CSV table of C-alpha atoms in Angstrom, one decimal:
chain,number,residue,atom,x,y,z
A,11,MET,CA,-31.1,-57.3,-7.6
A,12,LEU,CA,-30.4,-56.3,-3.9
A,13,ALA,CA,-26.6,-55.9,-5.5
A,14,SER,CA,-27.9,-53.4,-7.3
A,15,ARG,CA,-30.3,-51.8,-4.9
A,16,ALA,CA,-27.4,-51.1,-2.4
A,17,SER,CA,-25.1,-49.7,-5.1
A,18,LEU,CA,-27.5,-47.4,-6.2
A,19,GLY,CA,-28.6,-46.6,-2.2
A,20,SER,CA,-24.8,-45.8,-1.7
A,21,ARG,CA,-24.3,-43.3,-4.9
A,22,MET,CA,-27.6,-41.3,-3.6
A,23,GLN,CA,-26.3,-41.1,-0.2
A,24,GLU,CA,-23.3,-39.8,-2.0
A,25,THR,CA,-25.0,-37.2,-4.2
A,26,ASP,CA,-26.7,-36.1,-1.4
A,27,ALA,CA,-23.4,-35.7,1.2
A,28,LEU,CA,-22.4,-33.8,-2.5
A,29,ILE,CA,-25.1,-31.4,-2.7
A,30,GLU,CA,-25.0,-30.5,1.2
A,31,MET,CA,-20.8,-30.1,0.8
A,32,GLY,CA,-22.1,-27.5,-2.4
A,33,ASP,CA,-24.5,-25.7,0.0
A,34,ALA,CA,-22.2,-25.1,3.2
A,35,LEU,CA,-19.3,-23.9,0.8
A,36,SER,CA,-21.7,-21.7,-1.1
A,37,VAL,CA,-23.1,-20.1,1.7
A,38,GLN,CA,-19.3,-19.9,3.1
A,39,TYR,CA,-18.5,-17.9,0.1
A,40,ALA,CA,-21.8,-15.8,0.2
A,41,SER,CA,-20.5,-14.3,3.8
A,42,GLN,CA,-16.6,-14.0,2.6
A,43,ILE,CA,-18.1,-11.8,-0.3
A,44,SER,CA,-20.5,-9.7,2.1
A,45,ASN,CA,-18.0,-8.9,4.3
A,46,LEU,CA,-15.5,-8.0,1.6
A,47,GLU,CA,-18.3,-5.4,-0.1
A,48,ASP,CA,-19.7,-4.1,3.2
A,49,LEU,CA,-15.9,-2.8,4.0
A,50,ASP,CA,-16.2,0.7,6.1
A,51,LEU,CA,-14.3,2.8,3.4
A,52,ALA,CA,-13.7,6.1,5.5
A,53,LYS,CA,-11.9,3.8,7.7
A,54,ALA,CA,-10.4,2.0,5.3
A,55,VAL,CA,-9.2,5.2,4.0
A,56,SER,CA,-8.1,7.3,7.0
A,57,ASP,CA,-6.3,4.0,8.2
A,58,PHE,CA,-4.2,3.7,5.3
A,59,GLU,CA,-3.4,7.7,5.2
A,60,MET,CA,-2.4,7.4,8.8
A,61,ALA,CA,0.1,4.5,8.2
A,62,ARG,CA,1.5,6.3,5.4
A,63,THR,CA,2.0,9.7,7.1
A,64,ALA,CA,3.8,7.1,9.9
A,65,LEU,CA,5.8,5.4,7.5
A,66,GLU,CA,7.5,8.9,6.3
A,67,VAL,CA,8.0,10.0,9.6
A,68,THR,CA,9.7,6.8,9.9
A,69,GLN,CA,12.0,7.1,6.8
A,70,LYS,CA,13.1,10.9,7.6
A,71,THR,CA,13.8,9.9,10.4
A,72,PHE,CA,16.3,7.4,9.0
A,73,ALA,CA,17.2,9.2,6.6
A,74,GLN,CA,18.1,11.7,9.8
A,75,VAL,CA,20.1,9.1,11.7
A,76,LYS,CA,21.8,7.5,9.1
A,77,SER,CA,23.2,10.6,8.3
A,78,LEU,CA,24.8,10.9,11.9
A,79,SER,CA,27.9,9.4,12.8
A,80,LEU,CA,30.7,9.8,15.7
A,81,PHE,CA,32.9,12.2,13.6
A,82,ASN,CA,30.3,14.6,13.3
A,83,TYR,CA,30.6,15.8,17.0
A,84,LEU,CA,34.0,16.0,17.0
């Protein structure tokens, strides 16, 4: 009888620990979802446009530099 009670007690303890871990993960996931949903759309679009403009300028500059060679100056 004591062995049964000990076994039952350890299972209940394990169940409680799993429930607490599940609750903690639930809170963590809710926090991550909130961070994703609260994105400042105007800032994200502005950052994207700035990065796109920088990329275009870099590509044009590379194309100009690529066409240069020592023979062009001679």
